[in-house]
Coordinates of C-alpha atoms and ligand atoms in Angstrom, one line a residue:
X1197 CA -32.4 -40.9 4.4
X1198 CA -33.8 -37.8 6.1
X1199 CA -31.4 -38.8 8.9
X1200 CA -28.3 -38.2 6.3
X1201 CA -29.8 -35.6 4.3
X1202 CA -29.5 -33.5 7.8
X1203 CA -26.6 -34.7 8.8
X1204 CA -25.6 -33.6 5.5
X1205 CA -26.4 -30.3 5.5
X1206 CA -24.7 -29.8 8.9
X1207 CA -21.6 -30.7 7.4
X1208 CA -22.6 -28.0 4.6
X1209 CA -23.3 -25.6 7.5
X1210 CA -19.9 -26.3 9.4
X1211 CA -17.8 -26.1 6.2
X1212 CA -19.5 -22.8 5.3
X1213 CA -18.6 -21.3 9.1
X1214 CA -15.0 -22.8 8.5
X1215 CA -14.3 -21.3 5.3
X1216 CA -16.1 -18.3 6.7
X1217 CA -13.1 -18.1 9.4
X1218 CA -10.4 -19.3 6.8
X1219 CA -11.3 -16.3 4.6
X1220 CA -11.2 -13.3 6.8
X1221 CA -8.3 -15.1 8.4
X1222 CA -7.0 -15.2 5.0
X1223 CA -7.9 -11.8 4.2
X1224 CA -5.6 -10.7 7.4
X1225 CA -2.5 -12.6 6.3
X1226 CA -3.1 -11.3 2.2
X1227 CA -2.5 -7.5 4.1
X1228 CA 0.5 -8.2 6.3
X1229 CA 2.0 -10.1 3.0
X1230 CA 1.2 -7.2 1.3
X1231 CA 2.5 -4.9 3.8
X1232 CA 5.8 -6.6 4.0
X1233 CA 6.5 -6.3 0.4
X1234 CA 5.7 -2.5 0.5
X1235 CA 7.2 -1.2 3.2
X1236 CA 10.2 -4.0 2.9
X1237 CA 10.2 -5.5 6.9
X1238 CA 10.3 -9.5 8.1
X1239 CA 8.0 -11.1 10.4
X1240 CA 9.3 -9.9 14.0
X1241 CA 10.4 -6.8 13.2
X1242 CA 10.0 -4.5 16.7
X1243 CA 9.8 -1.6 14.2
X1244 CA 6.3 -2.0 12.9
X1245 CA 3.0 -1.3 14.5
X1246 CA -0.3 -2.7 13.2
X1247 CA -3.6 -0.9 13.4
X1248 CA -7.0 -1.7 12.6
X1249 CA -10.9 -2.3 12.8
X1250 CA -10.7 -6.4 12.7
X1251 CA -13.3 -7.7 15.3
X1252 CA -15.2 -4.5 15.6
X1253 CA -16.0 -4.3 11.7
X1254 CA -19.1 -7.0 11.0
X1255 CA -18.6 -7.5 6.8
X1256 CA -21.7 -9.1 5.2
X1257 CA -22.9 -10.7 8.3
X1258 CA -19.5 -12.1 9.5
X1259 CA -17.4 -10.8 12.3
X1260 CA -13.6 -10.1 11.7
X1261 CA -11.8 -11.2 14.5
X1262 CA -9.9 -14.4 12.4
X1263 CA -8.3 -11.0 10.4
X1264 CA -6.0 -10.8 14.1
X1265 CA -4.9 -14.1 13.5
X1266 CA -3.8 -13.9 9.9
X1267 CA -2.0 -10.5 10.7
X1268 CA -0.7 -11.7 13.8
X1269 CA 0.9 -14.9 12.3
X1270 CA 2.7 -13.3 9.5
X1271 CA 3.8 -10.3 11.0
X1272 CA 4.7 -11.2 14.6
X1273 CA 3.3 -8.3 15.7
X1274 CA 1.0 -9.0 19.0
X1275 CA -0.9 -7.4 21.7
X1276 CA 1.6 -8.3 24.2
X1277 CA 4.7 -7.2 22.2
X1278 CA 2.3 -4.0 22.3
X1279 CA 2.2 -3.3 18.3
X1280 CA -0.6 -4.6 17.5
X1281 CA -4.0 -2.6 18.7
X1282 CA -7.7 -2.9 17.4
X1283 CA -9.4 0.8 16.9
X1284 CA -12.6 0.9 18.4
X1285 CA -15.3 1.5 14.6
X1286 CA -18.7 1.4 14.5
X1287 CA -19.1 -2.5 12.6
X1288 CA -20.8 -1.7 9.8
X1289 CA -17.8 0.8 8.6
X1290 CA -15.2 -0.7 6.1
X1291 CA -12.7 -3.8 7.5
X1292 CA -9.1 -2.1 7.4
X1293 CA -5.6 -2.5 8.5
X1294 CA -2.8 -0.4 8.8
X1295 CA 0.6 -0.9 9.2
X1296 CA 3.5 1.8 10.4
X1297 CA 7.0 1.5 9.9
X1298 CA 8.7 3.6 12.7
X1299 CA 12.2 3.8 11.5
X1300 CA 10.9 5.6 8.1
X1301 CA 7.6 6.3 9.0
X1302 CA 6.3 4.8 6.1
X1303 CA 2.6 3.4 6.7
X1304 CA 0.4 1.6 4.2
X1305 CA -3.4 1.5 4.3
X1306 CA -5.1 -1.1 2.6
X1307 CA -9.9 -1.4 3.2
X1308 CA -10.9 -4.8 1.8
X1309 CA -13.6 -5.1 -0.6
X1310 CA -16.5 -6.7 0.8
X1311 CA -16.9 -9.3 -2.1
X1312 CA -13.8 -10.9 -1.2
X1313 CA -15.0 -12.7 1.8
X1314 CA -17.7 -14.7 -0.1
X1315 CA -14.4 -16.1 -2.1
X1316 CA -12.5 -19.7 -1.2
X1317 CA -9.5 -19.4 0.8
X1318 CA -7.6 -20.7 -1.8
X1319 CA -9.2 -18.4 -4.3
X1320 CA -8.3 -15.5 -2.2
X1321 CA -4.7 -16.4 -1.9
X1322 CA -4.8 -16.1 -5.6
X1323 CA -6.5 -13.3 -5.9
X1324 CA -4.8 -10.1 -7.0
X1325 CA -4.2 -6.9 -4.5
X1326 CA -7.4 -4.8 -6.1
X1327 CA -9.6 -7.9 -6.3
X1328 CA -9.3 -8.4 -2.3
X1329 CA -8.8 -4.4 -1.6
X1330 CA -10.7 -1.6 -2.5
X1331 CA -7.8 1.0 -1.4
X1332 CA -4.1 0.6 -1.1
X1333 CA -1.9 3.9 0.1
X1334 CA 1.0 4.3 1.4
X1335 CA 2.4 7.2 3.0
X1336 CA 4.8 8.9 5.2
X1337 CA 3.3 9.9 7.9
X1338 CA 6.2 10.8 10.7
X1339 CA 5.0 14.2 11.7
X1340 CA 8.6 15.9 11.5
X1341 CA 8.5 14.8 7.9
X1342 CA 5.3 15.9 7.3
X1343 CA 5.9 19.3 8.8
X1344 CA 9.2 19.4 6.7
X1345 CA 7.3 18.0 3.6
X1346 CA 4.2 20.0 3.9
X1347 CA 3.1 19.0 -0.1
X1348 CA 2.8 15.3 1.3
X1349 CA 1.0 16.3 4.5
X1350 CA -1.4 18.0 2.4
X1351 CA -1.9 15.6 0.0
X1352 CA -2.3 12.4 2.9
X1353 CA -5.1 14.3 4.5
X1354 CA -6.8 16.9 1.6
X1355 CA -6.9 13.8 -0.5
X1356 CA -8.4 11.5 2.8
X1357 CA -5.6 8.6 1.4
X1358 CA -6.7 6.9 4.6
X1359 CA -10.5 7.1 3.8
X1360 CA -11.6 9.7 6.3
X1361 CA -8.5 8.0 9.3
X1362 CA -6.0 9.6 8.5
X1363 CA -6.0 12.0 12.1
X1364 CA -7.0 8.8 13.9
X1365 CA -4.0 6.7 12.2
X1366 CA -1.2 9.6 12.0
X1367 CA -1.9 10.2 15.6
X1368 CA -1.5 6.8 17.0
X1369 CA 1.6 6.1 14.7
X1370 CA 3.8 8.9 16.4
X1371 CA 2.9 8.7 20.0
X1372 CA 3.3 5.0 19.3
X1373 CA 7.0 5.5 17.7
X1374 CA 7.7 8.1 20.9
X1375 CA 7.2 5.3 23.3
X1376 CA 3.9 5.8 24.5
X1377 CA 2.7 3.7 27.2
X1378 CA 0.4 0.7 26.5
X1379 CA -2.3 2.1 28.1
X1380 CA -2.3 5.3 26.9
X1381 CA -2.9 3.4 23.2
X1382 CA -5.2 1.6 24.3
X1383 CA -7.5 4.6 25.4
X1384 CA -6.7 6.3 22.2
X1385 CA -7.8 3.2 20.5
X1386 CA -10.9 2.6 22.5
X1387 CA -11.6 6.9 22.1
X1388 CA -11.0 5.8 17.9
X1389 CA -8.4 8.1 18.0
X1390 CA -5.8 10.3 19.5
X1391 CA -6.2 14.2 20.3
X1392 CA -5.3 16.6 23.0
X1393 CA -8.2 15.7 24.6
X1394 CA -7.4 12.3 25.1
X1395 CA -4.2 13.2 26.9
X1396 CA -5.9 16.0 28.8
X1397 CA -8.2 13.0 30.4
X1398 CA -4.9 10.8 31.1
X1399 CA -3.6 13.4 32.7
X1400 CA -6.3 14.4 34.9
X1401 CA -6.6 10.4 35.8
X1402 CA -2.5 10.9 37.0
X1403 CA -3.7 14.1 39.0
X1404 CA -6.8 11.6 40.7
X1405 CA -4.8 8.9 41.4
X1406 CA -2.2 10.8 43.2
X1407 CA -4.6 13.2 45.6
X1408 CA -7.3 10.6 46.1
X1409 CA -5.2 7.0 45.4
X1410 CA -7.5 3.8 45.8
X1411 CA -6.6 2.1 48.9
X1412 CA -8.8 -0.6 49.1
X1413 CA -11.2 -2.7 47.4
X1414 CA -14.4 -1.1 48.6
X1415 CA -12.9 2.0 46.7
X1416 CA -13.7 3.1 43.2
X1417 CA -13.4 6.4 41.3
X1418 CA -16.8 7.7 40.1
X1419 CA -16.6 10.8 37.7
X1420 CA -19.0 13.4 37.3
X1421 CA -18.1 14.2 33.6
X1422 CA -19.7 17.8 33.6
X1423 CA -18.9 18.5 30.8
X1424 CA -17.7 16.1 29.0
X1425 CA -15.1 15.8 26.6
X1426 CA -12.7 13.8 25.1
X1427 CA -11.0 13.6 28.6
X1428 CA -14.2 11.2 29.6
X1429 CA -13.0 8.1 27.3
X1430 CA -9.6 7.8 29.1
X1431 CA -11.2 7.2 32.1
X1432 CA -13.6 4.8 31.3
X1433 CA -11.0 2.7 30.2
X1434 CA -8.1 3.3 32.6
X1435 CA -10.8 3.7 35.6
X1436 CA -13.0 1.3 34.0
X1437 CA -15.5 4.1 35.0
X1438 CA -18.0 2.9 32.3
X1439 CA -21.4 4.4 31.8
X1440 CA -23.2 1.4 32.4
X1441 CA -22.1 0.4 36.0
X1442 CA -22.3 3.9 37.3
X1443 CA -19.2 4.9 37.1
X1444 CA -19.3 8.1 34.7
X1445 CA -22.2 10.1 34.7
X1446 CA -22.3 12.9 31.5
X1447 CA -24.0 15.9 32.0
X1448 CA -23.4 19.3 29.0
X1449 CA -23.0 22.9 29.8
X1450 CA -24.4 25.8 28.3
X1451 CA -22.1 28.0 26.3
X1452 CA -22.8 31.1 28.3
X1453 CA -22.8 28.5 31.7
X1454 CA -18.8 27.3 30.0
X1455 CA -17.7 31.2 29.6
X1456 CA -18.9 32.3 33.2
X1457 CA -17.0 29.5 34.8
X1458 CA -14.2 30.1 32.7
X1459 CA -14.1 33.7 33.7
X1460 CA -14.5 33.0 37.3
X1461 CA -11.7 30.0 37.7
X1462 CA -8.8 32.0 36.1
X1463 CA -9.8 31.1 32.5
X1464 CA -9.7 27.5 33.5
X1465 CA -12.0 24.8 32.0
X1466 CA -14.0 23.2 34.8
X1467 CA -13.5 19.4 34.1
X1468 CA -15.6 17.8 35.7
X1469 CA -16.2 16.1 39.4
X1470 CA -14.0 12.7 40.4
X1471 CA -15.2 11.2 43.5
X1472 CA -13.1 8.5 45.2
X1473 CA -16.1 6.2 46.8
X1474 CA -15.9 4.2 49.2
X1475 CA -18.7 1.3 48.6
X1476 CA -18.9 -0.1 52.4
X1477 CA -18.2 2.9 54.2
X1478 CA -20.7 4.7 51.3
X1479 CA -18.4 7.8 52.0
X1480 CA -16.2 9.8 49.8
X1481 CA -14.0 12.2 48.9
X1482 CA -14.5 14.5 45.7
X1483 CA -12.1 16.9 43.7
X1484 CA -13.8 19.7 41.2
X1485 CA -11.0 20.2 39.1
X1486 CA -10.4 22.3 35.9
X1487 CA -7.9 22.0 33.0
X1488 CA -6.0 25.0 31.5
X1489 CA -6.1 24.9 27.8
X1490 CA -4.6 28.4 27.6
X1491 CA -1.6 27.0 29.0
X1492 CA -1.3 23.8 27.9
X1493 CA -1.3 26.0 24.0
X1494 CA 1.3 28.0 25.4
X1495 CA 3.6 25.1 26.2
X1496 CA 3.3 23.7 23.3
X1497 CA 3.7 26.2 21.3
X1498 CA 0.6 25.9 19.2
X1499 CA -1.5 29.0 20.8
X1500 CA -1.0 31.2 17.6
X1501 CA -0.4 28.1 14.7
X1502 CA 0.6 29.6 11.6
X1503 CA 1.2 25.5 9.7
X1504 CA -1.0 23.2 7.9
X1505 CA -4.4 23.6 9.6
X1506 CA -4.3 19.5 9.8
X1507 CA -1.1 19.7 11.8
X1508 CA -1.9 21.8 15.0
X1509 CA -3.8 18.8 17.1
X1510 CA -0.8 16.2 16.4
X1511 CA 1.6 18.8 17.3
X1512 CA 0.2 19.1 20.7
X1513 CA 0.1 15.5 21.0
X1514 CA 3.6 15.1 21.0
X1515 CA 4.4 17.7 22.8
X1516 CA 1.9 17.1 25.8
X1517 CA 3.8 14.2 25.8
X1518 CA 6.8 15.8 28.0
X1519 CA 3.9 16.7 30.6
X1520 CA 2.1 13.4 30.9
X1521 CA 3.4 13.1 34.6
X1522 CA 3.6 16.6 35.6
X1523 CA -0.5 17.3 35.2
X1524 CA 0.2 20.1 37.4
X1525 CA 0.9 22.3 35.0
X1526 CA -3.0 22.1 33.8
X1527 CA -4.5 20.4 36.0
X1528 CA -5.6 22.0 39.3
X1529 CA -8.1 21.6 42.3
X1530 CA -11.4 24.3 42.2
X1531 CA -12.9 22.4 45.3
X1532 CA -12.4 19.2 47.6
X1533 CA -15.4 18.4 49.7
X1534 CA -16.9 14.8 51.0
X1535 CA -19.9 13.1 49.9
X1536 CA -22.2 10.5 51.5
X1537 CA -24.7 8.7 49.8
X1538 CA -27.2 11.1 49.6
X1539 CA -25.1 14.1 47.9
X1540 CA -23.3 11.4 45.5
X1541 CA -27.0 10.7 44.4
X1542 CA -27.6 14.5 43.7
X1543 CA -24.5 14.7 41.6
X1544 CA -26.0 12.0 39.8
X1545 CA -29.5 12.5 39.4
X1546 CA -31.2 13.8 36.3
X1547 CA -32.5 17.1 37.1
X1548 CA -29.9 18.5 39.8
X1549 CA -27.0 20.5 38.5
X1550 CA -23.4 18.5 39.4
X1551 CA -21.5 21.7 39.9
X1552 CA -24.3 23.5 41.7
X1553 CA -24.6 21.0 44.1
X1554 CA -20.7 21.1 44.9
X1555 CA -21.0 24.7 45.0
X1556 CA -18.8 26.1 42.7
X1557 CA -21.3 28.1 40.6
Ligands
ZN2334 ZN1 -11.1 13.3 20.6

């Protein structure tokens, strides 16, 4: 008897997981449905690009990853077709998805209600829209039109129609409908969202890879991110320069320690220090290197921004765009030196000043 009556509740245990899975998974294919209806497109359509926290969020307990699935299957929209990414969240934020039409630039955001994943699967396919979602909006959010449309621009972010994502979303969606390269998405996705900032790090890795290009396996960029910015989560990802195997090191500057070195490099921001290393030869080569802000405003025309104050960031990030493989035009070198083991260690080290040891200040 006591043999069964375990046996039974294992079976009560594995059905509970299961319809654990068939809900969220559920819960995925309820939004694409829904997001077909509303912004009118069919399974496969090239067109659309879907966005959200699924497999980051946790919701009462239960990771979310099944959600990819249930979007994936009804929309066709994948990884590898490269229009389908998952935005790095915190997981105890709300589960949400997000999906962009690029020939309209229609998007619709839907954040699902906790509750509904304690339903049935069948239950939830039954359910209606507000049951399952606690927000449904739908916008256009092509930047052109909200420029030309300024009421709606206002109203998608004043009003926070995305619950607080709207940069994060807007942002993705038109660098995404531009063509951006899959990687570049994928930092913005990992960095939760897309600003200057980003860009400026993508295009400082460009600058990297073409003075000091990896030639061998031994070889691996280290950055000194002093300071850090934005920038810093580009190159984690595209470098996989992550904090924990030693591959970024973060270190902040002092306002008044910022403005001098401003002053002195030509009113330049000091980036940081990139160190090609060289693990069996425990040699390398390293590049100070600084970004021009004041120049990357000017060629974008948003140094003196008279729009909507929400509009100024995205602008820039189309328009850096045009610049992603000239980093030239920002980027330049403050100092080139070598390292051994010894000076890479006080670059590192906790208590030595990065940009005083390479002697630029
Ligand atoms: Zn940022």
């Amino acid at each position: 008897m006591r043999v069964l009556g375990s046996i039974c509740i294992t079976i009560l245990l594995i059905s509970c997981a299961l319809a654990d899975d068939g809900v969220i998974q559920g819960v995925g294919v309820k939004a694409a449905e829904k997001a077909m209806s509303e912004l009118s497109f069919e399974r496969g359509d090239g067109n659309i690009l879907v966005l959200t926290n699924a497999g980051y969020a946790i919701v009462s307990g239960m990771t979310t990853q099944k959600a990819l699935k249930g979007l994936s299957e009804t929309t066709g929209c994948s990884q590898g077709d490269g229009n389908l990414f998952q935005v790095l969240r915190p997981h105890w934020k709300p589960l949400w998805f997000y999906f962009f039409n690029r020939e309209n630039g229609e998007a619709l955001y839907l954040q699902v209600k906790p509750e509904a994943l304690s339903m049935r699967p069948e239950e939830l396919r039954s359910a209606p829209d507000d049951a399952v979602f606690s927000r449904i909006s739908k916008a256009n959010v092509d930047l052109d039109y909200m420029l030309n449309n300024s009421d709606e621009g206002n109203r998608t972010f004043n009003e926070r129609i995305f619950d607080g994502n709207e940069f994060s979303l807007v942002g993705i969606s038109n660098v995404w409908a531009r063509n951006a390269s899959f990687d570049f998405i994928q930092a913005a996705s990992f960095h939760d969202h897309l600003c200057p900032g980003v860009t400026s790090g993508y295009m400082i890795a460009k600058y990297v890879e073409k003075e000091l290009p990896i030639n061998s396996s031994a070889e691996s960029y280290k950055v000194i991110a002093v300071p850090p910015w934005c920038k810093d989560d580009a190159l984690q990802i595209l470098w996989d320069a992550t904090v924990g195997k030693s591959g970024i090191f973060v270190m902040a500057l002092t306002d008044t320690e910022k403005n001098a070195l401003k002053a002195k490099y030509n009113q330049s921001d000091v980036a940081g220090i990139f160190v090609r290393w060289n693990d069996t030869a425990k040699q390398g080569d390293a590049l100070v290197l600084s970004f021009n802000w004041t120049r990357m405003y000017e060629l974008t025309g948003t140094k003196d921004w008279k729009g909507p104050t929400w509009a100024p960031k995205l602008v820039m990030d189309l328009r850096m765009m045009d610049y992603w493989d000239e980093p030239e035009v920002a980027v330049s070198v403050i100092k080139r030196f070598q390292v051994d083991q010894n000076r890479l260690a006080q670059l590192q080290n906790a208590g030595m000043h990065p940009l005083k040891v390479a002697g630029v200040m």
